[in-house]
């Protein structure tokens, strides 16, 4: 028999020194911000109106509507899921709220019709989100499928409600939420600011935020550390639903009418904002800060293309290319992290 | 027989930090069934991967049919040469038919380039008939039992003109009758001059079906012997005969208070989930300050029982009591609330949040305690806790914001231990606490377990490494096929005895619960032989 032996540890290898400048790491961190700045400069030069106060306000208000939903979408994507139904839910909530307010008569609510519409819109968003979350967790259906179904279900419900016709005729108190301002700052932008700040604090400084990251980072490990994974999953769909309802209300106030086709294809730009902002589609990595930059980038891009008289059809192509590139980069960066 | 089909010599393989294979050799003759034996970590898997072309070796030579094998070969190239591996996890596509699976990527074509289905099914039927199987090649693989799927894998190997078939734990998921059938088929293959490398932990099978066996230990070649004239006991001795790596501990802290009591845990198993193995009437008591080792082969029920205790998996019946009180445990969250903590078996898949910081990894389950208004994380408290355990456990890191994935295995494990310790558990279960970490870190991890026991925690240690179980435990409980086969004080236990209890279920003559003399196990092994 041979002599006894143990596994031989090799001489300790020197730890790999990080090489000076890593372009991928740099781009992962600052690439989007850099691109945003470049875009602003380019559009500013090519069309003088781009940087006017009026246009900038316009962009920010536009960004606010879907930026609010993007905050919730960040939570969803952080858990490794996705919500494709947000655009439909947004329209559904807005139309339902507007329908009640206009049909019951604004006078019935002592001039507080907007509050009723806001509550109904958010409640509908919350409820649909809860249904999505429960379906995902109870029946183990992928979020992609559940919310793809939800996308057409809620759009159909919206169209049914008023035969596809828009509802208009809001009072000034209602419209203020979309067109008013406080000290020159549009109301939707203020709402976004509050929502984004809350999202940032929750994700960064609370137990619940840690749980969201944990569930997305490693669901099995999360379960084994005592986290109620299904409850966390349901909660993020509730959050994104609630915010979609809120955004729907704001959009209807801004347009002065609740449209059954409002928010069509919003899910794409919302998901794009999150992914461009560096939140990984695999879950567990990312945050609100990046999402806000991503949302701004898309807002600037869409607005800039309009200013340059580029066909709106072309915008769709740009959006698609950007989202694929962002995900490709995310996958590439993840693979590199894995190798290191 | 007589002609050597495979001659592997001086094979080396080095992984970062570990020498996995240190110059092993293996000779296989044409038409022989050759068992490759060794404990977990002995290097069997690594060697077989190199042979199959799935990994390059770092040195040595292999002659196949007298021709040197190109180290750069892909698995496909090796298959073309006739070296086919049947892995534990089959490489079959469930939705496709048996014949489609057998000829996947090598479908017989008609002259116009389309698949010649008729010929494919005819050829498949012929191979199946030759093996004496009762299978219709048009059946989809998904409706087959595990044993039948294995037969499909063997049929597939034959369509590749396999000269050497490697079977990795082929009977792990088979029933007694199915094992007999497999052995019958193996005899048939041998008669055709096909050689087989047979890897198993079930040494009784080696005596039943193999001609010779080779033993690896700690990445080194130990010996090759004919099965005739060898006993199971001989094989065990060759597999484990080494210096004990770990110092057996002297201090004992076990008190009288029963901290964990498990009574009559049973589970019927699941047809769909092979991991949900059958558990039969498992009862365990662990006292405060006691360290109990769970020993058994993979799938024997040790990890499975631990997961039931922790609420990670369900059971059909059984009672779990913590510190004298019945605990209703349905989820890990219930278990944690009852005072049970678990360091799971698979550090990366079940334990770590790899891209997340050490801080987030360590404090996660303790945040309930470390929060303001039950909502915000008390970061000052969190950092204090992390600093405390980092110092206690000697975790080496740049700072606590670094991703846990960048740490060494040993340090990752310490972070997970710290995560459990921070919960101040009454019962700590650690599953494979030192797998894949270096010797120094192993000793440190053991030291932590001793400290926990000293503080009055009931500790359960699950490990595939017997020397480890023997070194750290007060008492060792052995598992086999979902049953407890023995419970003996660690100081009296020998590796041979434990291996017998794990592989054979212990001597049939005496009750398994008592501490038994080694001769009893040996006698049983002889009898079985």
XYZ file of N, CA and C in Angstrom, chain A residues 81-325:
735
model
N -37.939 39.061 -11.868
C -39.180 38.974 -12.633
C -39.306 40.105 -13.635
N -40.495 40.263 -14.184
C -40.752 41.353 -15.119
C -42.256 41.564 -15.123
N -42.703 42.770 -15.454
C -44.140 43.035 -15.548
C -44.439 43.719 -16.877
N -45.069 42.972 -17.767
C -45.393 43.514 -19.090
C -46.751 44.197 -19.104
N -47.502 44.079 -18.001
C -48.884 44.555 -18.001
C -49.011 46.015 -17.589
N -47.893 46.658 -17.230
C -47.992 47.990 -16.631
C -48.702 49.012 -17.529
N -48.446 48.947 -18.830
C -49.074 49.906 -19.738
C -50.592 49.762 -19.720
N -51.057 48.525 -19.748
C -52.496 48.274 -19.749
C -53.118 48.645 -18.411
N -52.422 48.307 -17.326
C -52.938 48.602 -15.991
C -53.063 50.120 -15.820
N -52.073 50.813 -16.335
C -52.059 52.270 -16.270
C -53.320 52.841 -16.923
N -53.652 52.348 -18.102
C -54.832 52.839 -18.811
C -56.110 52.418 -18.086
N -56.116 51.192 -17.608
C -57.289 50.642 -16.924
C -57.629 51.481 -15.691
N -56.620 51.743 -14.875
C -56.830 52.525 -13.656
C -57.321 53.926 -13.987
N -56.655 54.553 -14.941
C -56.990 55.932 -15.279
C -58.430 56.025 -15.782
N -58.784 55.093 -16.662
C -60.114 55.150 -17.251
C -61.179 54.868 -16.185
N -60.927 53.902 -15.335
C -61.896 53.566 -14.286
C -62.106 54.765 -13.366
N -60.989 55.392 -12.969
C -61.096 56.562 -12.096
C -61.880 57.679 -12.765
N -61.526 57.962 -14.021
C -62.175 59.040 -14.759
C -63.651 58.724 -14.970
N -63.946 57.470 -15.217
C -65.330 57.055 -15.477
C -66.205 57.345 -14.258
N -65.716 56.953 -13.086
C -66.483 57.194 -11.861
C -66.679 58.693 -11.657
N -65.586 59.431 -11.781
C -65.660 60.867 -11.498
C -66.620 61.569 -12.453
N -66.521 61.285 -13.734
C -67.353 62.005 -14.697
C -68.790 61.505 -14.672
N -69.014 60.226 -14.436
C -70.374 59.714 -14.449
C -71.153 60.044 -13.187
N -70.463 60.052 -12.053
C -71.159 60.393 -10.824
C -71.345 61.905 -10.757
N -70.465 62.604 -11.430
C -70.561 64.056 -11.431
C -69.581 64.637 -10.433
N -68.779 65.557 -10.946
C -67.708 66.110 -10.128
C -68.250 66.753 -8.862
N -69.439 67.330 -8.948
C -70.002 68.020 -7.793
C -70.213 67.094 -6.611
N -70.431 65.797 -6.920
C -70.727 64.844 -5.852
C -69.575 64.698 -4.875
N -68.404 65.089 -5.291
C -67.225 64.856 -4.431
C -66.692 66.140 -3.823
N -67.524 67.172 -3.782
C -67.131 68.446 -3.161
C -65.834 68.967 -3.752
N -65.707 68.885 -5.057
C -64.499 69.390 -5.701
C -63.279 68.516 -5.482
N -63.460 67.368 -4.850
C -62.330 66.463 -4.607
C -62.376 65.263 -5.553
N -62.962 65.465 -6.721
C -63.075 64.377 -7.690
C -61.736 63.747 -8.010
N -60.711 64.600 -8.094
C -59.381 64.065 -8.446
C -58.934 63.025 -7.428
N -59.325 63.251 -6.159
C -58.903 62.320 -5.115
C -59.563 60.958 -5.322
N -60.853 61.002 -5.677
C -61.570 59.765 -5.942
C -60.909 59.026 -7.120
N -60.640 59.763 -8.188
C -60.016 59.158 -9.366
C -58.653 58.567 -9.002
N -57.891 59.327 -8.210
C -56.557 58.874 -7.807
C -56.659 57.566 -7.015
N -57.601 57.549 -6.061
C -57.724 56.357 -5.216
C -58.162 55.148 -6.051
N -59.133 55.358 -6.913
C -59.632 54.247 -7.729
C -58.521 53.728 -8.641
N -57.829 54.644 -9.277
C -56.766 54.246 -10.198
C -55.690 53.431 -9.479
N -55.275 53.938 -8.320
C -54.227 53.227 -7.574
C -54.751 51.899 -7.050
N -56.022 51.876 -6.623
C -56.585 50.641 -6.090
C -56.641 49.578 -7.177
N -57.030 49.976 -8.352
C -57.092 49.015 -9.460
C -55.703 48.495 -9.794
N -54.741 49.399 -9.817
C -53.369 48.970 -10.067
C -52.904 47.984 -9.006
N -53.187 48.286 -7.745
C -52.768 47.415 -6.641
C -53.395 46.034 -6.777
N -54.700 46.043 -7.092
C -55.427 44.783 -7.188
C -54.890 43.917 -8.335
N -54.702 44.536 -9.496
C -54.187 43.749 -10.630
C -52.789 43.222 -10.305
N -51.976 44.052 -9.636
C -50.640 43.608 -9.259
C -50.702 42.422 -8.318
N -51.644 42.489 -7.378
C -51.812 41.383 -6.430
C -52.189 40.108 -7.181
N -53.099 40.243 -8.146
C -53.512 39.071 -8.927
C -52.325 38.493 -9.697
N -51.546 39.362 -10.324
C -50.360 38.883 -11.042
C -49.440 38.115 -10.089
N -49.149 38.757 -8.954
C -48.210 38.160 -8.003
C -48.695 36.827 -7.480
N -49.985 36.763 -7.142
C -50.535 35.518 -6.615
C -50.502 34.416 -7.670
N -50.828 34.779 -8.900
C -50.808 33.765 -9.959
C -49.389 33.237 -10.153
N -48.441 34.154 -10.113
C -47.045 33.752 -10.305
C -46.600 32.806 -9.189
N -46.914 33.156 -7.949
C -46.385 32.370 -6.835
C -47.199 31.109 -6.558
N -48.530 31.201 -6.705
C -49.350 30.024 -6.382
C -49.209 28.940 -7.432
N -49.237 29.342 -8.710
C -49.240 28.327 -9.769
C -47.882 28.183 -10.426
N -46.911 28.959 -9.931
C -45.572 28.802 -10.464
C -45.484 29.070 -11.956
N -46.254 30.057 -12.414
C -46.205 30.445 -13.821
C -45.160 31.552 -13.960
N -44.332 31.508 -15.005
C -43.318 32.554 -15.145
C -43.964 33.942 -15.222
N -43.354 34.939 -14.568
C -43.894 36.303 -14.574
C -44.126 36.818 -15.991
N -43.253 36.446 -16.882
C -43.369 36.890 -18.265
C -44.734 36.508 -18.836
N -45.144 35.264 -18.602
C -46.408 34.769 -19.151
C -47.598 35.406 -18.439
N -47.531 35.436 -17.112
C -48.662 35.983 -16.352
C -48.931 37.427 -16.760
N -47.862 38.209 -16.842
C -48.087 39.625 -17.125
C -48.319 39.866 -18.614
N -47.868 38.944 -19.451
C -48.216 39.039 -20.875
C -49.725 38.841 -21.021
N -50.241 37.867 -20.288
C -51.690 37.671 -20.265
C -52.379 38.897 -19.693
N -51.844 39.388 -18.562
C -52.417 40.570 -17.924
C -52.449 41.759 -18.872
N -51.428 41.870 -19.679
C -51.336 42.992 -20.622
C -52.575 43.049 -21.512
N -52.968 41.904 -22.071
C -54.128 41.959 -22.973
C -55.440 41.917 -22.180
N -55.431 41.241 -21.034
C -56.660 41.190 -20.227
C -57.082 42.593 -19.811
N -56.144 43.334 -19.223
C -56.511 44.654 -18.698
C -56.740 45.649 -19.820
N -56.046 45.469 -20.927
C -56.319 46.354 -22.070
C -57.735 46.090 -22.569
N -58.089 44.811 -22.643
C -59.439 44.455 -23.083
C -60.485 45.023 -22.136
N -60.232 44.896 -20.837
C -61.182 45.414 -19.848
C -61.347 46.917 -20.006
N -60.226 47.598 -20.286
C -60.276 49.048 -20.442
C -61.129 49.435 -21.649
N -60.924 48.714 -22.744
C -61.664 49.024 -23.966
C -63.153 48.735 -23.775
N -63.441 47.678 -23.050
C -64.845 47.312 -22.792
C -65.570 48.393 -21.997
N -64.865 48.955 -21.032
C -65.502 49.826 -20.056
C -66.248 50.988 -20.700
N -65.605 51.609 -21.683
C -66.270 52.762 -22.306
C -66.308 52.604 -23.822
N -66.380 51.349 -24.269
C -66.415 51.062 -25.714
C -65.240 51.674 -26.450
N -64.113 51.749 -25.783
C -62.911 52.258 -26.421
C -62.846 53.769 -26.530
N -63.901 54.440 -26.084
C -63.898 55.902 -26.207
C -63.176 56.532 -25.025
N -62.488 57.670 -25.255
C -61.832 58.364 -24.151
C -62.849 59.079 -23.261
N -62.462 59.375 -22.055
C -63.310 60.140 -21.142
C -62.599 61.447 -20.830
N -63.282 62.547 -21.079
C -62.659 63.850 -20.846
C -63.581 64.695 -19.966
N -63.235 65.954 -19.816
C -64.087 66.862 -19.058
C -63.766 66.875 -17.583
N -62.472 66.942 -17.261
C -62.092 67.017 -15.847
C -62.107 68.456 -15.377
N -62.273 68.618 -14.058
C -62.214 69.984 -13.527
C -60.761 70.415 -13.357
N -60.582 71.644 -12.964
C -59.226 72.213 -12.873
C -58.397 71.490 -11.814
N -59.053 71.102 -10.726
C -58.342 70.412 -9.650
C -57.734 69.107 -10.131
N -58.443 68.430 -11.001
C -57.965 67.173 -11.584
C -56.775 67.444 -12.498
N -56.975 68.437 -13.386
C -55.933 68.687 -14.403
C -54.649 69.229 -13.783
N -54.781 69.848 -12.624
C -53.577 70.411 -11.971
C -52.506 69.330 -11.767
N -52.968 68.116 -11.512
C -52.010 67.031 -11.252
C -51.167 66.692 -12.461
N -51.656 67.055 -13.647
C -50.865 66.789 -14.841
C -50.202 68.034 -15.395
N -50.844 69.178 -15.196
C -50.340 70.386 -15.867
C -49.869 71.463 -14.921
N -50.245 71.341 -13.662
C -49.880 72.375 -12.701
C -48.408 72.320 -12.319
N -47.996 73.268 -11.530
C -46.621 73.247 -11.062
C -46.524 73.849 -9.679
N -45.460 73.526 -9.004
C -45.158 74.144 -7.720
C -43.802 74.812 -7.865
N -43.789 76.138 -7.742
C -42.549 76.903 -7.917
C -41.889 76.566 -9.261
N -42.732 76.402 -10.279
C -42.187 76.158 -11.612
C -41.859 74.709 -11.903
N -41.951 73.857 -10.884
C -41.668 72.444 -11.136
C -42.991 71.717 -11.380
N -43.108 71.045 -12.522
C -44.362 70.367 -12.847
C -44.723 69.347 -11.765
N -46.002 69.210 -11.489
C -46.459 68.310 -10.442
C -46.004 66.858 -10.678
N -46.150 66.317 -11.899
C -45.691 64.926 -12.100
C -44.221 64.733 -11.737
N -43.409 65.754 -12.020
C -41.979 65.645 -11.691
C -41.802 65.552 -10.179
N -42.615 66.357 -9.446
C -42.540 66.285 -7.980
C -42.953 64.906 -7.474
N -44.019 64.383 -8.087
C -44.484 63.056 -7.679
C -43.382 62.026 -7.927
N -42.764 62.109 -9.113
C -41.669 61.190 -9.420
C -40.572 61.309 -8.364
N -40.276 62.555 -8.010
C -39.205 62.772 -7.052
C -39.511 62.067 -5.726
N -40.754 62.223 -5.285
C -41.154 61.586 -4.020
C -41.089 60.062 -4.144
N -41.648 59.545 -5.244
C -41.684 58.090 -5.436
C -40.265 57.521 -5.526
N -39.419 58.199 -6.310
C -38.055 57.695 -6.500
C -37.279 57.741 -5.186
N -37.482 58.825 -4.425
C -36.787 58.937 -3.142
C -37.233 57.823 -2.201
N -38.546 57.579 -2.178
C -39.060 56.510 -1.322
C -38.487 55.168 -1.765
N -38.486 54.935 -3.069
C -37.957 53.678 -3.598
C -36.492 53.512 -3.227
N -35.745 54.597 -3.352
C -34.321 54.541 -3.043
C -34.110 54.171 -1.578
N -34.845 54.848 -0.702
C -34.693 54.598 0.731
C -35.089 53.164 1.076
N -36.209 52.723 0.510
C -36.681 51.369 0.821
C -35.652 50.332 0.380
N -35.165 50.471 -0.841
C -34.234 49.469 -1.359
C -32.907 49.511 -0.624
N -32.530 50.704 -0.201
C -31.194 50.878 0.338
C -31.117 50.682 1.838
N -32.157 51.126 2.545
C -32.011 51.211 3.996
C -32.999 50.376 4.795
N -33.774 49.534 4.145
C -34.756 48.787 4.935
C -34.566 47.287 4.795
N -35.127 46.567 5.757
C -35.120 45.103 5.726
C -35.792 44.596 4.477
N -36.947 45.238 4.176
C -37.706 44.803 3.014
C -36.870 44.923 1.736
N -36.126 46.025 1.642
C -35.270 46.217 0.473
C -34.227 45.105 0.370
N -33.631 44.774 1.490
C -32.635 43.695 1.495
C -33.270 42.384 1.028
N -34.530 42.195 1.447
C -35.199 40.953 1.068
C -35.433 40.889 -0.440
N -35.757 42.028 -1.034
C -35.955 42.052 -2.484
C -34.658 41.633 -3.194
N -33.558 42.233 -2.781
C -32.271 41.872 -3.393
C -31.959 40.389 -3.168
N -32.255 39.914 -1.951
C -31.923 38.525 -1.611
C -32.726 37.555 -2.474
N -34.017 37.836 -2.616
C -34.869 36.940 -3.402
C -34.394 36.900 -4.854
N -33.990 38.057 -5.383
C -33.507 38.083 -6.759
C -32.116 37.498 -6.895
N -31.296 37.674 -5.857
C -29.912 37.214 -5.937
C -29.798 35.704 -5.862
N -30.640 35.073 -5.049
C -30.580 33.620 -4.890
C -31.832 33.175 -4.135
N -32.885 32.823 -4.860
C -34.166 32.522 -4.208
C -34.057 31.386 -3.205
N -33.272 30.367 -3.533
C -33.165 29.230 -2.619
C -32.469 29.654 -1.323
N -31.386 30.395 -1.463
C -30.687 30.873 -0.271
C -31.589 31.805 0.530
N -32.398 32.604 -0.169
C -33.301 33.521 0.526
C -34.294 32.732 1.370
N -34.825 31.661 0.778
C -35.771 30.821 1.513
C -35.102 30.218 2.745
N -33.857 29.785 2.564
C -33.157 29.134 3.665
C -32.665 30.122 4.721
N -32.751 31.424 4.437
C -32.443 32.376 5.507
C -33.737 32.868 6.139
N -34.848 32.183 5.843
C -36.089 32.486 6.539
C -36.943 33.556 5.888
N -36.593 33.940 4.656
C -37.406 34.943 3.966
C -38.631 34.268 3.348
N -39.785 34.908 3.500
C -41.000 34.403 2.878
C -40.983 34.843 1.411
N -40.391 34.013 0.582
C -40.132 34.411 -0.806
C -41.430 34.743 -1.567
N -42.463 33.897 -1.488
C -43.689 34.252 -2.220
C -44.246 35.604 -1.800
N -44.174 35.914 -0.496
C -44.735 37.183 -0.058
C -43.964 38.355 -0.651
N -42.642 38.239 -0.692
C -41.843 39.311 -1.286
C -42.192 39.453 -2.765
N -42.341 38.320 -3.444
C -42.653 38.383 -4.876
C -44.003 39.064 -5.109
N -45.017 38.654 -4.353
C -46.328 39.288 -4.533
C -46.212 40.783 -4.280
N -45.457 41.149 -3.255
C -45.389 42.560 -2.876
C -44.826 43.441 -3.993
N -43.842 42.937 -4.737
C -43.265 43.815 -5.769
C -44.245 44.027 -6.924
N -45.079 43.024 -7.210
C -46.080 43.234 -8.265
C -47.174 44.172 -7.787
N -47.464 44.115 -6.486
C -48.421 45.065 -5.916
C -47.866 46.481 -6.044
N -46.584 46.643 -5.735
C -45.982 47.972 -5.791
C -46.017 48.522 -7.214
N -45.598 47.713 -8.165
C -45.537 48.223 -9.543
C -46.956 48.481 -10.054
N -47.928 47.689 -9.602
C -49.319 47.921 -9.997
C -49.830 49.239 -9.438
N -49.562 49.441 -8.155
C -49.972 50.695 -7.510
C -49.384 51.890 -8.263
N -48.108 51.818 -8.577
C -47.450 52.946 -9.239
C -47.972 53.125 -10.663
N -48.329 52.029 -11.320
C -48.915 52.145 -12.659
C -50.251 52.870 -12.558
N -51.033 52.558 -11.518
C -52.293 53.253 -11.300
C -52.063 54.741 -11.079
N -51.072 55.055 -10.260
C -50.730 56.445 -9.987
C -50.326 57.162 -11.278
N -49.482 56.511 -12.056
C -49.014 57.115 -13.308
C -50.178 57.300 -14.271
N -51.104 56.352 -14.270
C -52.271 56.459 -15.141
C -53.084 57.696 -14.813
N -53.278 57.901 -13.526
C -54.010 59.097 -13.097
C -53.300 60.358 -13.571
N -52.000 60.413 -13.369
C -51.234 61.602 -13.755
C -51.299 61.824 -15.265
N -51.213 60.725 -16.017
C -51.239 60.852 -17.474
C -52.593 61.396 -17.944
N -53.675 60.875 -17.350
C -54.989 61.356 -17.767
C -55.147 62.836 -17.402
N -54.599 63.230 -16.250
C -54.678 64.630 -15.850
C -53.879 65.507 -16.810
N -52.763 64.982 -17.271
C -51.913 65.746 -18.181
C -52.562 65.892 -19.547
N -53.153 64.811 -20.041
C -53.764 64.845 -21.359
C -55.148 65.485 -21.321
N -55.728 65.589 -20.117
C -57.078 66.113 -20.004
C -58.128 65.094 -20.376
N -57.702 63.887 -20.643
C -58.668 62.829 -20.923
C -58.029 61.479 -20.618
N -58.873 60.531 -20.206
C -58.390 59.170 -19.971
C -58.648 58.361 -21.228
N -57.587 57.867 -21.820
C -57.710 57.174 -23.101
C -57.567 55.672 -22.878
N -58.385 54.930 -23.598
C -58.312 53.477 -23.450
C -57.013 52.928 -24.026
N -56.439 53.663 -24.956
C -55.194 53.167 -25.557
C -53.967 53.850 -24.946
N -54.153 54.577 -23.862
C -53.009 55.235 -23.220
C -52.023 54.175 -22.721
N -50.772 54.561 -22.735
C -49.767 53.672 -22.158
C -49.442 52.466 -23.007
N -49.931 52.432 -24.244
C -49.581 51.310 -25.109
C -48.076 51.319 -25.355
N -47.474 50.195 -25.193
C -46.025 49.987 -25.357
C -45.200 50.740 -24.311
N -45.854 51.243 -23.250
C -45.096 51.838 -22.148
C -44.205 50.797 -21.469
N -44.708 49.555 -21.417
C -43.933 48.528 -20.725
C -42.520 48.447 -21.300
N -42.436 48.664 -22.603
C -41.131 48.551 -23.244
C -40.181 49.638 -22.744
N -40.679 50.892 -22.738
C -39.749 51.947 -22.320
C -39.484 51.903 -20.819
N -40.451 51.365 -20.060
C -40.233 51.241 -18.613
C -39.173 50.170 -18.328
N -39.327 49.030 -18.966
C -38.337 47.968 -18.777
C -36.976 48.434 -19.286
N -37.001 49.150 -20.428
C -35.752 49.660 -20.985
C -35.069 50.600 -19.994
N -35.854 51.477 -19.338
C -35.267 52.401 -18.357
C -34.521 51.624 -17.276
N -35.169 50.578 -16.776
C -34.592 49.804 -15.678
C -33.320 49.089 -16.129
N -33.421 48.460 -17.300
C -32.287 47.656 -17.755
C -31.120 48.536 -18.182
N -31.429 49.613 -18.887
C -30.361 50.541 -19.262
C -29.719 51.099 -18.005
N -30.530 51.274 -16.970
C -30.015 51.808 -15.710
C -29.162 50.817 -14.937
N -28.927 49.650 -15.503
C -27.964 48.738 -14.893
C -28.558 47.689 -13.978
N -29.871 47.648 -13.857
C -30.462 46.576 -13.052
C -30.470 45.307 -13.893
N -29.960 44.252 -13.286
C -29.787 43.020 -14.049
C -31.109 42.286 -14.205
N -31.374 41.845 -15.434
C -32.578 41.049 -15.668
C -32.515 39.721 -14.932
N -31.315 39.330 -14.493
C -31.177 38.087 -13.747
C -31.566 38.271 -12.288
N -31.747 39.522 -11.888
C -32.171 39.786 -10.522
C -31.016 40.028 -9.568
N -31.319 40.712 -8.460
C -30.362 40.841 -7.380
C -29.359 41.971 -7.480
N -29.266 42.614 -8.647
C -28.276 43.677 -8.816
C -28.942 44.891 -9.459
N -28.662 46.067 -8.926
C -29.175 47.278 -9.540
C -29.764 48.212 -8.507
N -30.488 49.226 -8.988
C -31.058 50.177 -8.050
C -31.792 51.305 -8.745
N -32.393 52.165 -7.917
C -33.251 53.231 -8.418
C -32.449 54.305 -9.166
N -31.251 54.620 -8.672
C -30.454 55.674 -9.291
C -30.252 55.420 -10.771
N -29.837 54.213 -11.078
C -29.607 53.858 -12.474
C -30.884 53.942 -13.285
N -31.976 53.478 -12.702
C -33.255 53.502 -13.411
C -33.637 54.923 -13.799
N -33.398 55.869 -12.896
C -33.747 57.253 -13.198
C -32.920 57.775 -14.369
N -31.646 57.427 -14.386
C -30.805 57.858 -15.503
C -31.286 57.182 -16.785
N -31.639 55.906 -16.675
C -32.147 55.191 -17.839
C -33.420 55.837 -18.371
N -34.319 56.219 -17.459
C -35.576 56.838 -17.883
C -35.306 58.170 -18.567
N -34.373 58.937 -18.008
C -34.014 60.223 -18.610
C -33.439 60.020 -20.006
N -32.584 59.026 -20.126
C -31.949 58.752 -21.414
C -33.002 58.487 -22.479
N -33.967 57.662 -22.124
C -35.011 57.347 -23.107
C -35.843 58.574 -23.426
N -36.169 59.362 -22.375
C -36.935 60.585 -22.598
C -36.197 61.528 -23.531
N -34.916 61.724 -23.276
C -34.103 62.624 -24.093
C -34.029 62.111 -25.533
N -33.829 60.835 -25.661
C -33.675 60.228 -26.985
C -34.950 60.412 -27.804
N -36.088 60.072 -27.201
C -37.357 60.160 -27.921
C -37.651 61.604 -28.290
N -37.466 62.500 -27.322
C -37.739 63.907 -27.572
C -36.794 64.468 -28.626
N -35.532 64.137 -28.497
C -34.529 64.653 -29.426
C -34.815 64.221 -30.852
N -35.235 62.983 -31.018
C -35.519 62.486 -32.361
C -36.701 63.239 -32.964
N -37.683 63.551 -32.104
C -38.821 64.328 -32.596
C -38.353 65.711 -33.024
N -37.525 66.326 -32.182
C -37.025 67.666 -32.485
C -36.261 67.681 -33.806
N -35.618 66.548 -34.109
C -34.835 66.499 -35.344
C -35.674 66.002 -36.516
N -36.997 65.955 -36.270
C -37.924 65.546 -37.319
C -37.668 64.133 -37.830
N -37.215 63.268 -36.949
C -37.055 61.875 -37.353
C -38.435 61.218 -37.255
N -38.709 60.349 -38.181
C -40.013 59.682 -38.196
C -40.272 58.966 -36.885
N -41.486 59.089 -36.350
C -41.801 58.396 -35.095
C -41.651 56.873 -35.217
N -41.784 56.401 -36.456
C -41.605 54.953 -36.637
C -40.169 54.556 -36.325
N -39.281 55.467 -36.655
C -37.866 55.198 -36.421
C -37.572 55.095 -34.918
N -38.324 55.848 -34.122
C -38.132 55.802 -32.670
C -38.274 54.379 -32.149
N -39.240 53.675 -32.715
C -39.471 52.313 -32.249
C -38.251 51.440 -32.507
N -37.648 51.660 -33.670
C -36.448 50.882 -33.995
C -35.339 51.185 -32.980
N -35.164 52.499 -32.707
C -34.121 52.906 -31.767
C -34.359 52.275 -30.408
N -35.619 52.308 -29.950
C -35.959 51.742 -28.645
C -35.602 50.259 -28.587
N -35.979 49.551 -29.639
C -35.700 48.116 -29.670
C -34.210 47.830 -29.631
N -33.459 48.569 -30.455
C -32.011 48.343 -30.502
C -31.389 48.609 -29.131
N -31.815 49.696 -28.496
C -31.225 50.071 -27.205
C -31.473 49.000 -26.155
N -32.694 48.484 -26.135
C -33.018 47.514 -25.086
C -32.212 46.225 -25.293
N -32.056 45.824 -26.538
C -31.283 44.598 -26.801
C -29.809 44.818 -26.434
N -29.290 45.994 -26.809
C -27.893 46.286 -26.481
C -27.670 46.293 -24.975
